[in-house]
Structures are given as structure tokens and as C-alpha cells.
Amino acid sequence: MRWREASVRVGALVGVLLGSAGLGRAVGGAAEVLADPAAAFFEPGRVHAIHLIVSAEDWEAMEPRQGQGGGFGPPGAGRRGFDLSEAFESGRATRPGLAGALGLDFAYVRGSIEVDGERVGEVGLRYKGNGTYVMAQGGDKRPMKVDFNRYVKGQRFRGLKTLNLHNNVVDRTFLHETLGYAVAREAGLPAPRTTYAEVWITVPGRHERAPLGVYTVTEQVDDVFLKGRFGTGKGLLMKPGGRESLRYRGEAWAEYERPLNVKEKGSAADRERMVAFLKLLEEADDATFAREVGRYVDVENTALFLALNVAMVNLDSILTIGQNYYAYLEAESGRLHWWLWDLDNCWGYFALMGTPEQRVAFSIGQPWQGENRLIERLLGVEKIRSRYLADLKRLIEGPMRPDKLRREIETWAAVLRPAIAREGEGMLRAFEASVFGTPSGGSAPMAFGPFQAANLPLVEFVERRVRSVRDQLEGRSEGQRIEFGIPGMGGPRGGRGPGGPGAFQPPPAEVFAMPFLRGAGVEPGEGMTAESFRALGRRWHEAWDGAGTGSVGRDEVVEGLNREFGPPPGAGPGPGGAGPRLRPGPGAGGPTMFGGPGAMWAAGFFTAGDTDRDGRLTGGEMRALFERWAREWDRDGDGTLTAEEIGEGFRGTMPAFPGGEGGPPGGTSPGTR
């Protein structure tokens, strides 16, 4: 389909995707339309051109600093399980989420930006993201934030203070955010707007307008967003990042600043009210909670927020890890509102939970993972649960109707294809397979080694998910309850409600053992002998040492780990990316998308094994490394390494992958490059 034809079709979607030429403001149940200078920028039907200009000094300064980190939040000490936000909450990390747990700290630098040829003055630029950054750090197409207000107070672009450039490193459909937020807006939930842009970067003296690729440009949730939707920027805006973020911690507000990740502080009364809600959530009996909760949360918003997460199977969210959402205590009503954020793993894409078949049948009756006091209590209140079920029905019959979404998907695909094709043939093939399926009609292979099982093509997922929700609403199915982890590792853990026997998942650590077990030809339940583990180290080194020199450098280790752990789609040798690599690193000449697991973990191998610090791993050093790991990881000393022991050992050896200190001298490490 040519551009003109696509533009005509997309024009018909403007009302659906934007709601109006302005912003719909919810005030007292009535909708008002406010003049919005950004409306034209977010209007569907085009891919913008964004050009970033950064000095060579600032280009280097953008690289994230490697902080203390602190690893992954442990269970115990009153915590309810695996928690990525624990390091941030305790002050050991500068940010919540995976990047914080890995010790990454993103700093703003000065730069300039041109949008469709219009140059904006000095702006702040920094990298952003958690998984999307970690997966992309080996390449140049990393997620970024543009702050127009950082260095020039009061400066705006189309009335906006900030734009987010999301790299779609996980979402090879490029459509998850755009469709998810559009469905939310049509259903009546405040949601950021999105558009697309091809992004180039200039570093004077080094790179002239070097292409980075296609980004999703996402509106920031801030006081500008609040004013557009609520008519005021006042109130308490929070972006919690962990399973324990909404725990009651006493009456002192200082105990909540970091766990709630406060973005707009609101008034003292707002903060007191938030503490009162958390106390109600934690301590009230069921009858009291049901009677009082409506004083603290907007019931309509809350039910719809939950229904959207469940209907779209948005599992990297409040339903599981406890992240990727905003909570806003609106000043006038004193009630909490919730909305979605970071939907790249939406539409059943969060492959660290179950199989594609399990995710498409995700339970609407018990749609949470592990212990989730907030959702369990909210859905235990009849007036919220009944509205939630009604919203699910309304969603599948309206905003999520498969034939409607199929038309929108096809229209956006026509718009995006030319730009995606410029990133390389491999990227375009991945896009087509991820959206529409393989030519044979099968599911697109979207594997990230052992970490990501195949996902259903987007159009197939929508059709089957709507059917599953309808069957569950009408009593023909109980749906599938799933837990964190990848099925197929370990034994069943008994029935779990509708999931029943077979809905088993391992602790997250076991995921990291799979390449070791697979390389040794061992089944997950069998374990590895110390000798087979040492032999695997020898075989890996021989395979990585393609030149037969007896030692391997960083690039060989990165490529070797990518092979063993399974490179992401589009990584590695192939048709190449949108242009030359801008920074030294793995995969030069290949796609600039990201460097895969090897880019994350190569530094850890050098830190642990390169004893003479010469930037090379010899065969002897590799053998000694695996000999030591075989002893240290064998916690019970029985001479056999279980999947759990290997996974825990590997994760503990690299507590801050991508590392930093372990890079070869004279070169660059994945963490600092």
C-alpha cells in the first residue's frame, strides 16, 4: 500500500486513537475538550524525522555510570517474593527496576533536537528504561528521554516538557504501545499518546546524521499530562516499581518517598490520605475494606484499569512484578486513579510467564501472580469486581473487537513498513512475522534464547484472547492461572486454582541454567556432574576460539555467549542494520539493534576468569574458571550441579551484569564502553 492510500485509511482512525483534536478532560464525570498544541504531532498517519545533535564529550558522558546496584530484592524480611525495586527502596540504587538492580545510573547531557526540520534549543538527553535498555546496550538503538525543560526553564515542544523515544527492542511488532494506549483511551482510561519517528544522531567530528532506526515516541506522564486530563497539575503522582511498593510502613511520609517513586509531591493532605489508604489496604478486615475503599479509589477508573491489564494480558505490570503503571491521588476528589505505562510486553508478550497458550488463556478470575494484596482485595469488593467484569465484556465487544483491531493493525503496518525496511531486511521479516505470522500460518519465532518462548503473532493473539475472555465470562472456561517462570523446568507444584496441575514455573534463577544444561545434553531435572560442567567450559572455549589462537577477546566472548544463550531475533550476522555502529562493541557491521545476552555478561566472564587482566581469556583460564564455579556453585557438595544451583551461581557471579570493571584493559566493558 502506498503512503497516500495509507494516509487516507489512517485518517479515519484519528478519532479512535486520539479521542479528539484536543484532550478529553474528566471533570465531575463530564468530558471537556482542551486546546492542545501537541495534537497534530500525535495525529496518526506519519513517521516523523528526529535528528539528535550531541557533542563528542557529552556523547561519552551519556554512557551510564556503574553504581553500587544491589541486586535483586530477596524474599524474606517481610517481603513477598522476588522484587526488582528493593535495591532502590533501600537506597542502594538510584532508580527502581532492572537497571537499578544492575547498578546503572543514567545521566542527562546537553544536546539539540530537530523534529521534522524544526530545531529546538538546548535540551537534556539521557538513556532510559530497564529491560529495554539492558537488552539494547550492546548496540546503538537504545531508549532515550528528551527533556526540553532541563536546561532552558519553561522551554516546551508543542506544549510538552518531555518526550520518550522507545526502541521496540522487545516489541518487534512496533505496535504494542500504540494499540494498547489507543484501546485504553477509547475505553475511557487516561493514557499517553504515541507517534513514530525515524531517529538520526550527529556527533560532530565523529558521526554525521547516523541512523538509529524507528522509535515509538511516547508522551510523558507529568504535570502537563495531568493538566490535560484533569484540568490541574496538582495532586500526588507516583510510579511504584516493585511488589512491595504499596505496603503500609507507618505514618512517617519519609518512609514512602522511594517505595512509591513520587513524581509530583502533592499536598500534605494528599500524602496523609495516601498513607491512610495503604493502612486500610494492609490492616482493615474485609467488611471494613469493602465499605471504605470507595473513599480512597475511583471505582470506575480502578475497575477499568484492572480490566485493561487483564484483557490485553499485560503481565510485566502491577499484576506480577508490580511495575509499569502510574498512580495519581487527584487533589479535588482525594481518590486514586491508575493508568498504564510501558506496554512493550503487552498483548501476551511477557514470555517469562508461561507459554503462549497459557498467556492467551490468562485467567480473568484470578489475574495476579503470587501474593498480590492490592488486586486480591480490590477484586474482592463486589462493586469493583462487578464493574471489572462488565468492563471486560465492554472491551471485547468494542475497543478490542478483533475485526476492528485488525483494520487498525493493517493500517499502521502500511505506514511503518518503509521505515522498518530501512533498518534491514531481517528487521522487516521479524516485523511481518510478529504481526501477521509466518507465511505458513504458524507462530512467529520470537525467542530470546531460553528467556523467551515463541509468541503468537499479534493478530492471532487478539482474536484468540477475545475468544478466551468471552468463554470465561460466559462460564465455558476457567482460564489459565500462571506464575513467574518458564514451564518445562522442574516438576509440577500442584494445582493453582484454574491453572491446575501442570501450571508450574521455576524460581527465576533456573532460567539462567538452561544454556549450561542444554550445552551438556542434560535434562533440567537431572543436573550436571562436576566433570560434565568442566568439560562444557572447555568446549565453549574451543568453539569461541574460531581462529585457534588459544585465547579469546571480548568480541569472541560476546558472540559465543550469544550463541549459547540464543541471540535475540535480528542480532548477529545478517543483513546489517540501519548504519555503522557508532560505539565500539560487539557485532560491528551487523544490526545496530542490540548486542544480546553476550553484551550483558561478557564483562562478568572477564572479571571472574581473566586472572592476568590482559583482556584475553586463555583456555587455561577458562578451565580454571569452570573448575572454580563447579566447586562454588555446588552448595550441598554432592558433586552434582542442579539447575537451581547453576542459575543461582551464575546470577550471583554477575550481580551487576552488565558489569563494568571486568572489561578488558584498553578496551571497553559493556557497562561503561
mmCIF file of N, CA and C in Angstrom, residues 259-311:
data_model
loop_
_atom_site.group_PDB
_atom_site.id
_atom_site.type_symbol
_atom_site.label_atom_id
_atom_site.label_comp_id
_atom_site.label_asym_id
_atom_site.label_seq_id
_atom_site.Cartn_x
_atom_site.Cartn_y
_atom_site.Cartn_z
ATOM 1 N N PRO A 259 9.781 4.087 47.960
ATOM 2 C CA PRO A 259 8.946 2.959 47.515
ATOM 3 C C PRO A 259 7.857 3.359 46.528
ATOM 4 N N LEU A 260 7.243 4.532 46.727
ATOM 5 C CA LEU A 260 6.187 4.975 45.818
ATOM 6 C C LEU A 260 6.746 5.698 44.600
ATOM 7 N N ASN A 261 8.054 5.998 44.601
ATOM 8 C CA ASN A 261 8.697 6.676 43.473
ATOM 9 C C ASN A 261 7.891 7.911 43.085
ATOM 10 N N VAL A 262 7.816 8.848 44.011
ATOM 11 C CA VAL A 262 6.951 10.019 43.871
ATOM 12 C C VAL A 262 7.464 10.937 42.769
ATOM 13 N N LYS A 263 6.578 11.333 41.853
ATOM 14 C CA LYS A 263 6.918 12.225 40.743
ATOM 15 C C LYS A 263 6.401 13.643 40.967
ATOM 16 N N GLU A 264 5.200 13.764 41.520
ATOM 17 C CA GLU A 264 4.637 15.064 41.907
ATOM 18 C C GLU A 264 4.178 14.913 43.350
ATOM 19 N N LYS A 265 4.694 15.753 44.260
ATOM 20 C CA LYS A 265 4.539 15.502 45.691
ATOM 21 C C LYS A 265 3.149 15.783 46.240
ATOM 22 N N GLY A 266 2.363 16.589 45.543
ATOM 23 C CA GLY A 266 1.049 16.903 46.068
ATOM 24 C C GLY A 266 1.143 17.683 47.366
ATOM 25 N N SER A 267 0.034 17.763 48.079
ATOM 26 C CA SER A 267 -0.018 18.496 49.345
ATOM 27 C C SER A 267 0.180 17.543 50.512
ATOM 28 N N ALA A 268 0.358 18.119 51.698
ATOM 29 C CA ALA A 268 0.467 17.290 52.899
ATOM 30 C C ALA A 268 -0.791 16.454 53.088
ATOM 31 N N ALA A 269 -1.943 17.041 52.767
ATOM 32 C CA ALA A 269 -3.206 16.302 52.893
ATOM 33 C C ALA A 269 -3.253 15.132 51.915
ATOM 34 N N ASP A 270 -2.729 15.337 50.692
ATOM 35 C CA ASP A 270 -2.677 14.239 49.716
ATOM 36 C C ASP A 270 -1.819 13.096 50.247
ATOM 37 N N ARG A 271 -0.682 13.442 50.799
ATOM 38 C CA ARG A 271 0.236 12.419 51.288
ATOM 39 C C ARG A 271 -0.355 11.670 52.487
ATOM 40 N N GLU A 272 -0.998 12.403 53.374
ATOM 41 C CA GLU A 272 -1.647 11.750 54.516
ATOM 42 C C GLU A 272 -2.740 10.793 54.043
ATOM 43 N N ARG A 273 -3.444 11.202 53.009
ATOM 44 C CA ARG A 273 -4.529 10.358 52.508
ATOM 45 C C ARG A 273 -3.972 9.081 51.874
ATOM 46 N N MET A 274 -2.855 9.195 51.183
ATOM 47 C CA MET A 274 -2.242 8.008 50.592
ATOM 48 C C MET A 274 -1.810 7.025 51.681
ATOM 49 N N VAL A 275 -1.218 7.534 52.745
ATOM 50 C CA VAL A 275 -0.820 6.669 53.856
ATOM 51 C C VAL A 275 -2.044 5.999 54.471
ATOM 52 N N ALA A 276 -3.132 6.750 54.594
ATOM 53 C CA ALA A 276 -4.361 6.182 55.160
ATOM 54 C C ALA A 276 -4.894 5.051 54.284
ATOM 55 N N PHE A 277 -4.806 5.216 52.962
ATOM 56 C CA PHE A 277 -5.251 4.137 52.073
ATOM 57 C C PHE A 277 -4.388 2.895 52.247
ATOM 58 N N LEU A 278 -3.075 3.078 52.326
ATOM 59 C CA LEU A 278 -2.193 1.925 52.474
ATOM 60 C C LEU A 278 -2.427 1.215 53.807
ATOM 61 N N LYS A 279 -2.742 1.979 54.831
ATOM 62 C CA LYS A 279 -3.070 1.360 56.115
ATOM 63 C C LYS A 279 -4.373 0.567 56.008
ATOM 64 N N LEU A 280 -5.360 1.141 55.324
ATOM 65 C CA LEU A 280 -6.619 0.427 55.106
ATOM 66 C C LEU A 280 -6.362 -0.870 54.343
ATOM 67 N N LEU A 281 -5.557 -0.778 53.293
ATOM 68 C CA LEU A 281 -5.249 -1.950 52.472
ATOM 69 C C LEU A 281 -4.572 -3.038 53.295
ATOM 70 N N GLU A 282 -3.680 -2.645 54.171
ATOM 71 C CA GLU A 282 -2.873 -3.604 54.925
ATOM 72 C C GLU A 282 -3.607 -4.187 56.129
ATOM 73 N N GLU A 283 -4.407 -3.359 56.819
ATOM 74 C CA GLU A 283 -4.880 -3.762 58.139
ATOM 75 C C GLU A 283 -6.382 -3.989 58.251
ATOM 76 N N ALA A 284 -7.184 -3.407 57.378
ATOM 77 C CA ALA A 284 -8.639 -3.493 57.543
ATOM 78 C C ALA A 284 -9.145 -4.902 57.280
ATOM 79 N N ASP A 285 -10.204 -5.290 57.990
ATOM 80 C CA ASP A 285 -10.850 -6.552 57.665
ATOM 81 C C ASP A 285 -11.641 -6.381 56.371
ATOM 82 N N ASP A 286 -12.132 -7.486 55.829
ATOM 83 C CA ASP A 286 -12.780 -7.440 54.522
ATOM 84 C C ASP A 286 -13.991 -6.522 54.506
ATOM 85 N N ALA A 287 -14.802 -6.576 55.544
ATOM 86 C CA ALA A 287 -16.010 -5.753 55.577
ATOM 87 C C ALA A 287 -15.660 -4.273 55.619
ATOM 88 N N THR A 288 -14.675 -3.927 56.436
ATOM 89 C CA THR A 288 -14.260 -2.520 56.532
ATOM 90 C C THR A 288 -13.651 -2.050 55.222
ATOM 91 N N PHE A 289 -12.811 -2.886 54.631
ATOM 92 C CA PHE A 289 -12.187 -2.501 53.362
ATOM 93 C C PHE A 289 -13.246 -2.273 52.288
ATOM 94 N N ALA A 290 -14.196 -3.174 52.172
ATOM 95 C CA ALA A 290 -15.247 -3.033 51.158
ATOM 96 C C ALA A 290 -16.065 -1.771 51.380
ATOM 97 N N ARG A 291 -16.297 -1.435 52.637
ATOM 98 C CA ARG A 291 -17.106 -0.257 52.945
ATOM 99 C C ARG A 291 -16.339 1.043 52.685
ATOM 100 N N GLU A 292 -15.036 1.051 52.956
ATOM 101 C CA GLU A 292 -14.262 2.293 52.935
ATOM 102 C C GLU A 292 -13.484 2.536 51.646
ATOM 103 N N VAL A 293 -13.226 1.492 50.847
ATOM 104 C CA VAL A 293 -12.302 1.651 49.728
ATOM 105 C C VAL A 293 -12.764 2.701 48.732
ATOM 106 N N GLY A 294 -14.071 2.855 48.548
ATOM 107 C CA GLY A 294 -14.580 3.838 47.607
ATOM 108 C C GLY A 294 -14.276 5.271 47.979
ATOM 109 N N ARG A 295 -13.903 5.497 49.227
ATOM 110 C CA ARG A 295 -13.487 6.839 49.652
ATOM 111 C C ARG A 295 -12.077 7.165 49.179
ATOM 112 N N TYR A 296 -11.312 6.136 48.842
ATOM 113 C CA TYR A 296 -9.900 6.329 48.521
ATOM 114 C C TYR A 296 -9.543 6.058 47.063
ATOM 115 N N VAL A 297 -10.324 5.259 46.373
ATOM 116 C CA VAL A 297 -10.031 4.979 44.969
ATOM 117 C C VAL A 297 -11.240 5.330 44.123
ATOM 118 N N ASP A 298 -10.987 5.778 42.909
ATOM 119 C CA ASP A 298 -12.058 5.985 41.944
ATOM 120 C C ASP A 298 -12.459 4.604 41.423
ATOM 121 N N VAL A 299 -13.642 4.166 41.783
ATOM 122 C CA VAL A 299 -14.066 2.795 41.494
ATOM 123 C C VAL A 299 -14.109 2.531 39.995
ATOM 124 N N GLU A 300 -14.660 3.458 39.217
ATOM 125 C CA GLU A 300 -14.759 3.251 37.771
ATOM 126 C C GLU A 300 -13.377 3.136 37.143
ATOM 127 N N ASN A 301 -12.488 4.053 37.509
ATOM 128 C CA ASN A 301 -11.136 4.019 36.960
ATOM 129 C C ASN A 301 -10.410 2.747 37.368
ATOM 130 N N THR A 302 -10.529 2.365 38.623
ATOM 131 C CA THR A 302 -9.824 1.195 39.137
ATOM 132 C C THR A 302 -10.264 -0.074 38.421
ATOM 133 N N ALA A 303 -11.562 -0.252 38.264
ATOM 134 C CA ALA A 303 -12.076 -1.449 37.592
ATOM 135 C C ALA A 303 -11.613 -1.500 36.140
ATOM 136 N N LEU A 304 -11.648 -0.362 35.456
ATOM 137 C CA LEU A 304 -11.234 -0.330 34.053
ATOM 138 C C LEU A 304 -9.738 -0.575 33.916
ATOM 139 N N PHE A 305 -8.952 0.004 34.801
ATOM 140 C CA PHE A 305 -7.505 -0.209 34.792
ATOM 141 C C PHE A 305 -7.176 -1.696 34.915
ATOM 142 N N LEU A 306 -7.819 -2.377 35.842
ATOM 143 C CA LEU A 306 -7.581 -3.810 36.012
ATOM 144 C C LEU A 306 -8.063 -4.593 34.796
ATOM 145 N N ALA A 307 -9.230 -4.228 34.273
ATOM 146 C CA ALA A 307 -9.778 -4.938 33.116
ATOM 147 C C ALA A 307 -8.863 -4.809 31.902
ATOM 148 N N LEU A 308 -8.285 -3.643 31.690
ATOM 149 C CA LEU A 308 -7.391 -3.451 30.550
ATOM 150 C C LEU A 308 -6.133 -4.301 30.692
ATOM 151 N N ASN A 309 -5.518 -4.285 31.865
ATOM 152 C CA ASN A 309 -4.332 -5.112 32.077
ATOM 153 C C ASN A 309 -4.620 -6.580 31.802
ATOM 154 N N VAL A 310 -5.771 -7.054 32.265
ATOM 155 C CA VAL A 310 -6.110 -8.470 32.132
ATOM 156 C C VAL A 310 -6.515 -8.801 30.701
ATOM 157 N N ALA A 311 -7.352 -7.976 30.095
ATOM 158 C CA ALA A 311 -7.819 -8.254 28.736
ATOM 159 C C ALA A 311 -6.658 -8.283 27.749
#
